[in-house]
Amino acid sequence: MENIHGSRRDFMKVAGLTSVGLALGISGFAKDASVKKIATAVLRLEINPFIIIATDGSITLVNPRPDMGQGSTQAVPSLLAEELGVELEKILIIQSDGQGKYGSQTSGGSSSVRELWMPIRKAGAAAREMLTTTAAKRWEVQASECVAEDGKILHKASGRSLTFGELAEDASKLEIPKEPKLKSPKDFKIIGKFNKRLDVPDRVTGKAVYGIDVDIPGMVYASILHSPGIHGKVLSIDDAETKKVKGVLKVMKTERTMPHRTSDAVAVIATDWWAALKGKKALNVKWDNAQYDQTVNTAKYFEATYEAAKKDGINFEEKGDFSSKYIASKEKIEANYETPFLAHAPIEPENAIVHVKDDGSVEIWAPVQGPDWALRDVCGYLKLKPEQVKINVTLLGGAFGRKAYHDFLLEACHISKELKKPVKVIWTREDDITQGPYRPGMLSHMQGFVENGKITGYHHHAIGESIAGQVFKQLNENEADPWLSGELATENNKYQFSAASKVSWTHVKTDIPVVWWRSVYASNFGWGQECFIDELAHLAKKDPLKARLAILSDDRFKKVLETLAEKANWEEKLPEGTGKGLAVFSSFGSISACCITVSKKDKGIKIDKVVSVLDCGYYVNPDNVKAQTEGNIVMGITAAIKDGITFTNGVCDQTNFHQYNVLRLKETPVMEIYIIDSGSNPGGVGEPGLPPVAPALGNAVFAATGMRIRKLPFDINNIA
């Protein structure tokens, strides 16, 4: 399987080789991004905008979901290869370019396999039926007597065979079946089976091309000085020292456009990146940050969330009269659970190349999560039509939600429009961490009660900034954030509280820019939900596992927890100073449970082992599921015990990895991952394993030490 990044616009370069012939040109990257054209005279069979089968037998898939490490360049072609009956290596991949004919093209919300499970399989099955029908007609046999194997249609009774390429021209004249027969899961040879990641060698050896690798002939580099206060305004620019730096071409005021604000910035343009960066460091810019000193302040933000916890929120969901029953209850507790702002910190920082040309057209090379959203934002910003913009999507060196927020891309657009040259913008790690956007800090105000040894009443009051409100401006003042349905609704968590339950919301605004972070709100609210369920279990004097099973209404959830209990040996007797904690959470169509074992060590604790169980329905490759879950565990532990993002007087207190630490290899515990084959519809994999991690850790700390932690992050080396 080969990865070629480009646009299907390049397919249609030459017509008329024959009456139905086309030249197929697939544009690709070298490190210098000189576009290579591979021209082959072909006739083709095209099944919707995704698949092209050529008369030379080649099979090309337009992958509509960029790969940011989650494995879409393996998972998506696997769906096609399974239904076509070809080996995975036979599929050539190019990346979609944002044009509407490819549908949704954003990698996010753990949606790639979930949303493409049927469309790609149906396209593959339709192509198989059309090729089979064509072959059967030539041989004058029944189509049911023919099978697709290894890029051929076989008539086993006679031993005859025809390649897909030999059948493509005639097959292309048939009507595309609307409801082709899909393979039965029992016949899967690729889906659900271990297959090597064919893209790994290129990534390990450095052959794979990420956005930061791309060079365009004639381009210049831009290093951008952002305001320390994020939203500051430029008062004056002293560039005398900057202009002394060899290679510096220009210093210009530019802008950073975010969904909720546009802020000033200053760009240093140079012939190479080092000169641009050195020139930026020599700049002397005076900023006006006064307007945001108090609103960009995490201490004041959280003060406001705790004040909001003292008042009623806007009801999102209520079953029974929770308030009156809570007041009347004899065994009840109330607690606040806090999660911090977090940076995404992908290993490849934000970067983009944009060339705004003299004729008004634009070409872009960038590691963006969604070329469709990028196209929308660029067209809106530059006031262009989609056909005037060509987007080349590269591989992404991590993203976690950050690279679907296109401030860095629009910066490059602004500078290139001024210069009329291709411009490469690269953010530094300091830019990435100090400028955001971030996972919003959140507060979960929890109330609950028990009766006769069972949890019967529960209220989760979610408090904080709204991504739907700040980024999308889709939240009214009197409306609960609609995204709570995917995290906190009882329809999602399947907990049934016999007396009363309630989910409410209070919007506490901030000028700190926010956006999705891996698992979105689930990473915030899973902490409150699952730690508090543990508190209620202890109030009821019940084992935390049994207490959960008693209020769960869904057999899939119960199976996940029961499997976790078995694999983690939940019932074993532990030595003093050792504890186990568990949590379960549903997000993005999957159910994940986690059990963590910890032990006391000096004044702190040591994380000894993590066991994770995931029911994601049908999946493509178990190895990738496990890899994603391991990544979720590492990221979940990091979010629990390492640094959060804080702002003081409008300025971010963290600047790089020495202050915004991540879990190191030597700190990583033993991990065991188990997948449940439930046969349910495909769920997400990239994110659902994260939400239970922090609460499982918090519950384990309580089991080992008797200390209940309610605020993240906490110092794992100083618990006592």
XYZ file of C-alpha atoms in Angstrom:
720
model
C 0.000 0.000 0.000
C 1.473 3.342 -1.010
C 0.548 6.737 0.364
C 0.355 9.449 -2.241
C -0.973 12.789 -1.105
C -2.665 14.870 -3.708
C -5.897 15.833 -5.347
C -8.223 13.869 -7.546
C -8.419 17.034 -9.572
C -5.155 15.791 -11.086
C -6.837 12.635 -12.344
C -8.634 14.485 -15.062
C -5.622 15.984 -16.801
C -5.936 14.526 -20.280
C -9.032 13.201 -21.999
C -9.430 11.662 -25.420
C -6.793 8.931 -25.645
C -9.713 6.883 -26.908
C -13.368 7.710 -26.981
C -13.633 6.669 -23.359
C -9.994 6.964 -22.360
C -8.419 9.134 -19.716
C -4.912 9.799 -18.513
C -4.551 9.146 -14.838
C -2.219 11.559 -13.085
C -1.645 11.138 -9.372
C 0.099 14.064 -7.777
C 2.488 13.314 -4.954
C 5.112 14.803 -2.698
C 8.817 14.509 -2.663
C 10.628 16.327 0.112
C 10.932 19.330 -2.187
C 7.259 18.994 -3.117
C 8.003 19.128 -6.811
C 4.850 17.559 -8.176
C 5.415 14.265 -9.940
C 2.936 13.123 -12.553
C 2.429 9.447 -13.189
C 0.575 9.231 -16.472
C -0.865 5.930 -17.611
C -3.331 5.447 -20.410
C -6.290 3.779 -18.746
C -9.957 3.179 -18.924
C -11.486 3.280 -15.523
C -14.357 2.136 -13.397
C -15.203 4.726 -10.796
C -17.486 3.886 -7.873
C -18.628 7.161 -6.299
C -15.851 9.651 -5.587
C -13.852 7.178 -3.518
C -12.622 4.357 -5.757
C -11.030 4.067 -9.194
C -10.224 0.724 -10.790
C -8.060 1.145 -13.884
C -7.571 -1.127 -16.877
C -4.007 -1.776 -15.736
C -5.509 -3.417 -12.656
C -4.531 -0.680 -10.214
C -7.004 0.218 -7.484
C -6.974 3.734 -6.098
C -8.774 4.834 -2.950
C -9.379 8.487 -2.152
C -9.039 8.526 1.624
C -11.424 11.148 3.011
C -9.919 11.110 6.510
C -6.433 12.549 7.114
C -4.051 10.382 9.122
C -2.812 12.023 12.312
C -1.482 8.810 13.801
C -4.804 7.046 14.294
C -4.209 4.766 11.315
C -6.799 5.894 8.757
C -4.386 5.043 5.946
C -4.632 1.434 7.121
C -8.201 1.215 8.369
C -10.039 2.829 5.449
C -8.381 0.791 2.656
C -8.921 -2.350 4.747
C -12.680 -1.843 4.402
C -12.318 -1.621 0.633
C -9.856 -4.499 0.294
C -12.142 -6.776 2.295
C -15.138 -6.295 0.027
C -13.136 -6.285 -3.225
C -11.294 -9.438 -2.291
C -7.798 -8.027 -2.762
C -4.744 -7.827 -0.559
C -4.247 -4.599 1.333
C -0.977 -3.975 -0.496
C -2.895 -3.639 -3.769
C -4.672 -0.449 -2.690
C -3.096 2.867 -3.710
C -4.119 5.743 -1.455
C -4.428 9.449 -2.158
C -5.816 12.022 0.232
C -9.010 13.957 -0.481
C -8.727 17.699 -1.010
C -11.764 19.136 0.764
C -14.103 19.240 -2.233
C -17.713 18.511 -1.330
C -18.038 15.363 -3.437
C -16.026 13.432 -0.846
C -18.466 14.200 1.959
C -17.232 14.651 5.525
C -13.423 14.699 5.527
C -12.517 15.622 9.083
C -10.637 13.199 11.303
C -12.122 13.778 14.721
C -14.610 12.377 17.172
C -13.229 8.882 16.578
C -15.387 8.852 13.481
C -13.338 7.489 10.577
C -14.283 3.822 10.755
C -17.683 4.544 12.291
C -18.761 6.809 9.439
C -16.986 5.016 6.592
C -17.832 1.462 7.681
C -20.800 1.217 5.339
C -19.952 3.702 2.527
C -16.518 2.237 1.740
C -17.674 -1.351 2.132
C -20.691 -0.690 -0.088
C -18.503 0.902 -2.728
C -16.184 -2.101 -2.664
C -19.090 -4.536 -2.792
C -20.701 -2.626 -5.666
C -17.460 -2.731 -7.647
C -17.150 -6.453 -6.952
C -20.698 -7.085 -8.205
C -20.176 -5.020 -11.341
C -16.920 -6.799 -12.169
C -18.472 -10.180 -11.402
C -21.497 -9.445 -13.597
C -19.235 -8.372 -16.448
C -17.137 -11.523 -16.226
C -20.199 -13.770 -16.000
C -21.633 -12.229 -19.170
C -18.418 -12.825 -21.086
C -18.313 -16.451 -20.018
C -22.092 -16.872 -20.326
C -22.354 -18.281 -16.810
C -24.297 -17.303 -13.697
C -22.746 -14.542 -11.617
C -23.266 -16.719 -8.553
C -20.681 -19.131 -9.986
C -17.969 -16.445 -9.950
C -15.880 -15.147 -7.076
C -13.493 -12.238 -6.577
C -10.019 -13.134 -5.411
C -6.696 -11.341 -5.557
C -7.729 -8.729 -8.116
C -9.416 -11.244 -10.399
C -12.840 -12.691 -11.055
C -12.622 -16.485 -11.063
C -14.921 -19.122 -12.526
C -13.608 -22.048 -10.543
C -15.679 -24.665 -12.341
C -13.848 -23.973 -15.612
C -10.647 -22.522 -14.215
C -11.108 -19.293 -16.143
C -10.161 -15.892 -14.740
C -10.120 -12.246 -15.747
C -8.315 -9.419 -13.974
C -10.170 -6.396 -12.673
C -8.269 -4.339 -15.260
C -9.533 -6.501 -18.114
C -13.103 -6.028 -16.909
C -12.968 -2.336 -15.944
C -14.096 -0.816 -19.259
C -17.229 -2.953 -19.665
C -18.011 -2.864 -15.949
C -17.965 0.926 -15.999
C -20.991 0.867 -18.336
C -23.216 -0.915 -15.794
C -25.519 0.782 -13.360
C -23.981 0.958 -9.895
C -25.893 -1.311 -7.457
C -27.509 0.732 -4.724
C -27.620 -2.083 -2.179
C -24.844 -4.540 -3.027
C -24.514 -7.646 -0.922
C -21.882 -7.171 1.750
C -19.668 -9.892 3.097
C -20.800 -11.625 6.253
C -18.508 -10.929 9.201
C -17.839 -14.664 9.469
C -16.174 -14.455 6.050
C -13.909 -11.505 6.879
C -10.258 -12.087 6.027
C -8.956 -8.573 6.728
C -11.447 -6.777 8.953
C -10.975 -7.741 12.568
C -7.686 -9.498 11.843
C -4.145 -8.494 12.655
C -2.451 -6.843 9.678
C 0.890 -5.088 9.714
C 0.739 -1.320 9.440
C 2.161 -0.909 5.955
C 2.872 2.772 6.557
C 5.147 2.205 9.554
C 8.455 1.647 7.674
C 8.228 5.015 5.929
C 7.407 6.754 9.192
C 10.256 5.112 11.040
C 12.835 5.746 8.321
C 11.788 9.332 7.658
C 10.417 8.766 4.173
C 6.895 9.748 5.196
C 6.080 13.378 4.436
C 4.550 15.521 7.160
C 3.574 19.130 6.764
C 6.758 20.347 8.380
C 8.798 18.402 5.767
C 7.367 20.073 2.683
C 9.377 22.568 0.642
C 7.974 24.547 -2.296
C 10.238 26.168 -4.898
C 10.481 29.901 -4.275
C 8.900 29.845 -0.849
C 9.895 32.035 2.085
C 9.650 31.267 5.788
C 7.646 33.102 8.422
C 8.192 32.977 12.154
C 5.448 34.770 14.025
C 5.715 36.677 17.266
C 2.431 36.321 19.112
C 1.358 38.470 22.000
C 2.248 36.996 25.410
C -1.295 37.881 26.397
C -2.805 35.996 23.415
C -5.233 38.794 22.519
C -2.829 41.727 22.834
C -2.664 44.588 20.383
C 0.564 45.865 18.811
C 1.530 49.320 20.069
C 4.916 49.598 18.381
C 7.461 47.479 16.474
C 11.208 48.028 16.732
C 12.774 45.789 14.069
C 16.204 47.397 13.834
C 18.044 44.395 15.264
C 15.899 41.948 13.329
C 16.826 43.483 10.014
C 20.497 42.935 10.799
C 19.963 39.168 10.738
C 21.239 37.650 7.515
C 18.382 36.202 5.492
C 15.612 38.365 6.965
C 13.558 39.864 4.138
C 10.706 41.671 5.819
C 8.970 42.379 9.120
C 5.224 42.859 8.923
C 2.240 43.156 11.178
C -0.110 40.248 10.672
C -3.102 38.742 12.429
C -4.154 35.576 14.176
C -7.768 34.784 13.372
C -9.604 32.576 15.872
C -13.302 31.744 15.891
C -13.997 34.147 18.760
C -11.257 36.771 18.345
C -8.748 38.211 15.893
C -5.486 39.215 17.521
C -2.418 41.113 16.383
C 0.861 39.373 15.613
C 4.146 40.244 13.945
C 5.733 38.069 11.247
C 9.400 37.887 10.364
C 9.888 36.764 6.763
C 13.193 35.203 5.795
C 14.907 33.008 3.241
C 15.232 30.156 5.736
C 13.614 29.085 8.977
C 16.629 29.711 11.199
C 16.919 33.308 10.024
C 13.192 33.864 10.556
C 13.365 32.455 14.086
C 16.524 34.369 14.965
C 14.964 37.534 13.602
C 11.851 37.010 15.695
C 13.915 36.677 18.844
C 15.569 40.010 18.048
C 12.255 41.855 17.669
C 11.176 44.424 20.214
C 7.402 44.744 20.187
C 5.303 46.623 22.721
C 1.889 45.138 23.396
C -1.338 46.365 24.915
C -2.677 43.422 26.947
C -4.602 45.326 29.595
C -8.070 44.474 28.290
C -7.571 40.746 28.836
C -5.420 40.645 31.981
C -8.334 39.533 34.115
C -10.425 37.541 31.647
C -7.449 35.447 30.573
C -6.786 34.211 34.094
C -7.332 30.640 35.244
C -7.564 31.437 38.966
C -10.397 33.884 38.373
C -12.039 31.486 35.932
C -12.152 28.670 38.464
C -13.348 31.066 41.172
C -16.309 31.749 38.911
C -16.972 28.027 38.392
C -17.016 27.376 42.152
C -19.404 30.290 42.624
C -21.616 28.821 39.910
C -21.628 25.507 41.780
C -23.499 27.222 44.620
C -26.401 28.030 42.307
C -28.769 26.064 40.122
C -27.709 25.419 36.565
C -29.780 25.058 33.417
C -31.421 21.671 33.311
C -30.240 19.413 30.535
C -31.992 16.305 31.778
C -34.004 15.435 34.897
C -35.853 12.296 35.928
C -37.901 12.738 39.067
C -37.632 15.724 41.404
C -33.983 15.491 42.377
C -33.737 18.626 44.541
C -36.605 17.749 46.864
C -35.483 14.147 47.244
C -31.907 15.199 47.866
C -32.976 17.603 50.599
C -35.067 14.887 52.226
C -32.449 12.143 51.966
C -30.560 11.006 55.059
C -27.490 9.539 53.393
C -26.109 12.009 50.913
C -22.882 13.641 49.777
C -21.833 16.627 47.719
C -18.465 17.276 46.077
C -16.673 19.312 43.406
C -14.328 17.716 40.887
C -11.977 19.977 38.922
C -10.054 19.388 35.692
C -7.510 21.878 34.293
C -6.953 23.514 30.940
C -4.634 21.363 28.824
C -2.537 21.967 25.711
C -2.553 19.432 22.886
C 1.221 19.563 22.326
C 1.369 17.375 19.196
C 4.903 16.287 18.417
C 4.704 18.179 15.111
C 3.817 21.804 15.909
C 1.400 23.761 13.758
C 2.629 24.618 10.273
C 1.318 25.425 6.814
C 2.463 26.522 3.375
C 0.144 28.829 1.471
C 0.617 30.342 -1.966
C -1.863 33.084 -2.855
C -1.181 33.556 -6.555
C -1.515 36.593 -8.796
C -4.579 35.124 -10.503
C -6.373 34.898 -7.145
C -6.125 31.135 -6.817
C -4.587 29.547 -3.738
C -2.653 26.356 -3.168
C -2.070 24.980 0.306
C 0.124 22.268 1.786
C -0.733 21.617 5.418
C -1.263 18.972 8.122
C -4.929 19.688 8.795
C -7.429 17.305 10.344
C -10.127 18.187 7.852
C -9.519 19.505 4.341
C -13.240 20.237 4.045
C -13.212 22.511 7.098
C -9.914 24.032 5.990
C -11.421 24.783 2.582
C -14.434 26.378 4.236
C -12.313 28.550 6.510
C -9.864 29.619 3.806
C -12.660 30.497 1.380
C -14.410 32.490 4.080
C -11.248 34.301 5.107
C -9.986 35.120 1.607
C -13.484 35.481 0.128
C -12.867 32.870 -2.562
C -14.883 30.115 -4.184
C -13.964 26.471 -3.423
C -12.796 25.894 -6.996
C -10.155 28.605 -6.507
C -8.486 26.745 -3.633
C -6.446 23.561 -3.821
C -5.551 21.856 -0.555
C -2.834 19.224 -0.331
C -3.140 17.395 2.978
C 0.023 15.887 4.378
C 0.414 13.402 7.181
C -0.082 14.918 10.622
C 2.477 14.402 13.372
C -0.215 14.283 16.049
C -3.170 16.632 16.433
C -5.679 15.545 19.146
C -8.148 18.195 17.930
C -5.666 21.063 17.591
C -5.168 20.908 13.821
C -8.852 21.287 13.085
C -8.513 24.832 14.469
C -7.079 26.807 11.591
C -5.569 29.956 13.074
C -2.079 28.924 11.907
C -3.371 28.246 8.385
C -5.104 31.628 8.148
C -1.919 33.330 9.340
C -0.120 31.843 6.352
C -2.992 32.969 4.099
C -2.725 36.537 5.353
C 1.045 36.740 4.888
C 1.043 35.093 1.450
C -1.724 37.383 0.255
C 0.438 40.361 1.183
C 3.624 38.948 -0.358
C 2.142 37.047 -3.319
C 4.660 34.289 -2.609
C 4.446 30.804 -1.155
C 4.946 31.235 2.596
C 5.750 28.547 5.121
C 4.587 29.335 8.657
C 5.959 27.193 11.466
C 4.907 27.613 15.083
C 7.477 26.927 17.767
C 6.712 24.718 20.759
C 6.448 27.898 22.815
C 3.797 29.219 20.405
C 1.938 25.935 20.631
C 1.822 25.833 24.429
C 1.394 29.528 25.251
C -1.166 30.406 22.595
C -3.633 27.518 22.708
C -6.359 26.692 22.003
C -6.763 24.366 24.984
C -8.999 21.765 26.470
C -11.293 23.868 28.663
C -10.900 23.607 32.402
C -14.139 22.302 33.909
C -15.831 21.819 37.237
C -18.210 18.978 38.028
C -20.462 19.776 40.974
C -21.780 16.441 42.172
C -24.659 15.522 44.475
C -26.061 12.119 45.285
C -27.777 9.938 47.836
C -28.233 6.314 48.713
C -31.098 4.327 50.139
C -30.968 0.849 51.643
C -27.443 0.237 50.425
C -28.092 1.300 46.806
C -27.276 4.448 44.843
C -30.672 5.951 44.035
C -30.081 9.671 43.434
C -27.502 11.475 41.331
C -26.895 14.982 39.988
C -24.038 16.111 37.758
C -23.782 19.880 37.362
C -21.278 20.592 34.540
C -19.680 24.031 34.734
C -17.267 25.817 32.411
C -16.567 27.261 28.991
C -18.463 25.837 26.054
C -16.697 24.731 22.880
C -20.036 24.886 21.086
C -20.461 28.419 22.370
C -16.976 29.891 21.914
C -15.874 28.135 18.735
C -19.169 27.646 16.925
C -21.300 30.370 18.538
C -24.117 27.832 18.795
C -25.157 28.208 22.431
C -27.926 30.454 23.675
C -27.692 32.003 27.135
C -30.642 29.984 28.439
C -29.543 26.688 26.861
C -27.535 23.807 28.281
C -24.567 22.793 26.163
C -26.000 20.197 23.745
C -22.707 18.286 23.689
C -23.461 17.032 27.208
C -25.684 14.426 25.572
C -22.604 12.553 24.373
C -21.039 12.394 27.801
C -23.393 12.824 30.738
C -26.894 11.844 29.699
C -28.205 8.677 31.361
C -28.899 7.386 27.853
C -25.139 7.439 27.404
C -23.854 6.215 30.775
C -26.731 3.723 31.246
C -26.886 4.328 34.994
C -30.454 4.097 36.267
C -31.197 5.907 39.516
C -34.517 4.743 40.912
C -35.311 7.850 42.958
C -34.111 10.767 40.807
C -31.313 11.930 38.535
C -30.336 15.209 36.978
C -27.786 16.713 34.597
C -27.425 20.491 34.547
C -25.132 23.087 33.032
C -23.707 26.522 33.773
C -21.758 28.400 31.132
C -18.750 30.213 32.609
C -17.087 32.162 29.836
C -13.422 32.943 29.347
C -11.292 34.610 26.690
C -8.836 31.728 26.922
C -9.250 30.000 23.540
C -10.639 26.470 23.795
C -11.304 23.601 21.425
C -11.616 19.836 21.412
C -8.934 17.838 23.172
C -8.712 14.053 22.914
C -12.148 12.693 23.984
C -13.507 16.262 24.344
C -15.719 16.765 27.435
C -15.523 13.082 28.331
C -11.979 13.650 29.593
C -13.318 16.351 31.940
C -16.569 14.884 33.101
C -15.511 11.252 33.323
C -13.351 12.382 36.250
C -16.322 13.781 38.153
C -18.804 11.063 37.247
C -16.742 7.991 38.010
C -14.990 9.268 41.132
C -18.313 10.376 42.573
C -20.010 7.067 41.752
C -17.178 5.535 43.764
C -17.904 7.910 46.644
C -21.573 6.945 46.567
C -20.640 3.256 46.516
C -18.600 3.677 49.695
C -21.420 5.682 51.260
C -23.692 2.729 50.497
C -21.042 0.397 51.962
C -20.865 -1.477 48.685
C -18.008 -2.721 46.565
C -17.507 -0.140 43.753
C -17.873 -2.809 41.062
C -21.036 -4.312 42.525
C -22.513 -0.871 43.157
C -22.126 -0.012 39.486
C -23.510 -3.321 38.255
C -26.556 -2.770 40.456
C -27.498 0.467 38.675
C -26.450 -0.360 35.123
C -29.299 -1.092 32.736
C -27.245 -2.254 29.757
C -25.786 -5.728 29.235
C -22.878 -4.433 27.114
C -21.764 -2.190 29.961
C -22.064 -5.040 32.421
C -20.036 -7.304 30.146
C -17.268 -4.722 29.931
C -17.129 -4.336 33.712
C -17.322 -8.059 34.371
C -14.525 -8.672 31.872
C -12.461 -5.955 33.527
C -13.023 -7.517 36.954
C -11.864 -10.885 35.641
C -8.792 -9.617 33.760
C -7.709 -7.276 36.566
C -8.394 -9.872 39.282
C -10.578 -7.359 41.070
C -11.467 -9.694 43.946
C -7.894 -10.491 44.982
C -6.782 -9.605 48.486
C -4.185 -6.850 48.354
C -1.397 -6.057 50.790
C -1.694 -2.969 52.945
C -0.771 0.188 51.075
C -1.918 -1.206 47.727
C -5.225 -0.365 46.103
C -7.255 -0.859 42.961
C -9.658 1.574 41.390
C -11.957 1.218 38.425
C -14.098 3.352 36.178
C -16.292 2.863 33.134
C -17.335 5.423 30.557
C -19.061 5.472 27.194
C -18.030 7.881 24.459
C -18.009 8.001 20.660
C -20.094 4.838 20.383
C -17.755 2.670 22.459
C -17.616 1.515 26.072
C -14.333 1.536 27.924
C -13.457 0.448 31.445
C -10.171 0.772 33.272
C -8.691 -0.708 36.437
C -5.512 0.744 37.931
C -3.417 -0.765 40.703
C -1.267 1.548 42.833
C 0.964 1.132 45.838
C 2.327 3.531 48.446
C 5.869 4.726 47.846
C 7.458 7.094 50.372
C 5.100 10.084 50.494
C 3.507 9.279 47.165
C 2.218 6.368 45.157
C 3.433 4.257 42.273
C 1.191 3.207 39.397
C 1.857 -0.507 39.116
C -0.538 -1.692 36.431
C -3.315 -0.563 34.132
C -5.893 -2.940 32.678
C -8.230 -1.568 30.034
C -11.221 -3.257 28.405
C -12.876 -1.816 25.310
C -16.072 -2.723 23.504
C -15.908 -0.784 20.250
C -18.177 -3.095 18.255
C -16.725 -4.214 14.950
C -13.150 -3.026 14.477
C -10.624 -3.222 11.658
C -7.313 -4.199 13.245
C -6.935 -5.347 16.868
C -3.326 -4.206 16.949
C -4.366 -0.660 16.118
C -7.133 -0.773 18.732
C -4.588 -1.750 21.355
C -2.104 0.883 20.207
C -4.731 3.609 20.405
C -5.824 2.444 23.857
C -2.229 2.438 25.092
C -1.923 5.995 23.822
C -5.102 6.901 25.677
C -3.744 5.428 28.901
C -0.498 7.389 28.624
C -2.343 10.602 27.780
C -4.944 9.988 30.512
C -2.293 9.475 33.196
C -0.391 12.522 31.936
C -3.550 14.634 32.243
C -4.028 13.398 35.812
C -0.549 13.796 37.303
C 1.424 16.183 35.095
C 1.113 19.923 34.529
C -2.046 21.715 33.574
C -2.162 25.029 31.746
C -2.524 28.112 33.938
C -2.741 31.824 33.137
C -1.705 34.682 35.401
C -2.569 38.248 34.412
C -3.284 37.198 30.858
C -0.055 35.270 30.254
C 0.417 31.492 30.088
C 2.686 30.255 32.891
C 3.955 27.273 30.873
C 6.179 27.702 27.823
C 7.669 24.312 26.888
C 7.981 20.704 28.020
C 10.127 21.641 31.032
C 6.977 23.194 32.514
C 4.335 21.215 30.660
C 5.556 17.696 31.304
C 4.365 14.493 29.675
C 4.641 10.955 30.992
C 8.093 9.527 30.306
C 8.868 5.983 29.219
C 10.336 5.029 32.591
C 7.141 6.222 34.305
C 4.807 4.229 32.074
C 3.160 1.341 33.947
C 2.494 -2.183 32.739
C -0.549 -2.077 30.447
C -2.933 -4.834 29.445
C -5.587 -4.204 26.780
C -8.561 -6.463 26.111
C -11.092 -6.087 23.303
C -14.618 -7.453 23.558
C -16.011 -8.824 20.308
C -19.592 -7.740 20.801
C -20.577 -7.680 17.119
C -22.159 -4.260 17.618
C -21.951 -1.395 15.159
C -18.458 0.099 14.956
C -17.628 2.595 17.661
C -14.690 4.912 18.078
C -11.212 3.768 19.050
C -8.957 6.836 19.087
C -10.570 8.478 22.131
C -12.874 6.257 24.238
C -10.046 4.613 26.173
C -9.059 7.908 27.819
C -12.011 9.061 30.000
C -11.919 6.168 32.538
C -8.163 6.464 33.183
C -8.031 9.459 35.545
C -11.012 8.383 37.681
C -9.689 4.820 37.917
C -6.428 6.303 39.188
C -8.202 8.578 41.645
C -10.269 5.690 42.964
C -7.144 3.541 43.288
C -5.413 6.246 45.325
C -8.398 6.313 47.674
C -8.338 2.518 47.994
C -4.631 2.555 48.856
C -4.462 5.648 51.076
C -7.968 6.652 52.124
C -7.422 10.061 50.520
C -10.033 11.270 48.059
C -8.530 13.461 45.314
C -10.966 15.825 43.644
C -8.715 18.216 41.759
C -6.494 17.465 38.768
C -3.621 17.431 38.260
C -2.228 16.047 41.523
C 1.330 15.339 42.599
C 1.738 11.574 42.530
C 4.895 11.875 44.624
C 3.254 13.810 47.420
C -0.058 12.235 48.420
C 0.379 12.008 52.194
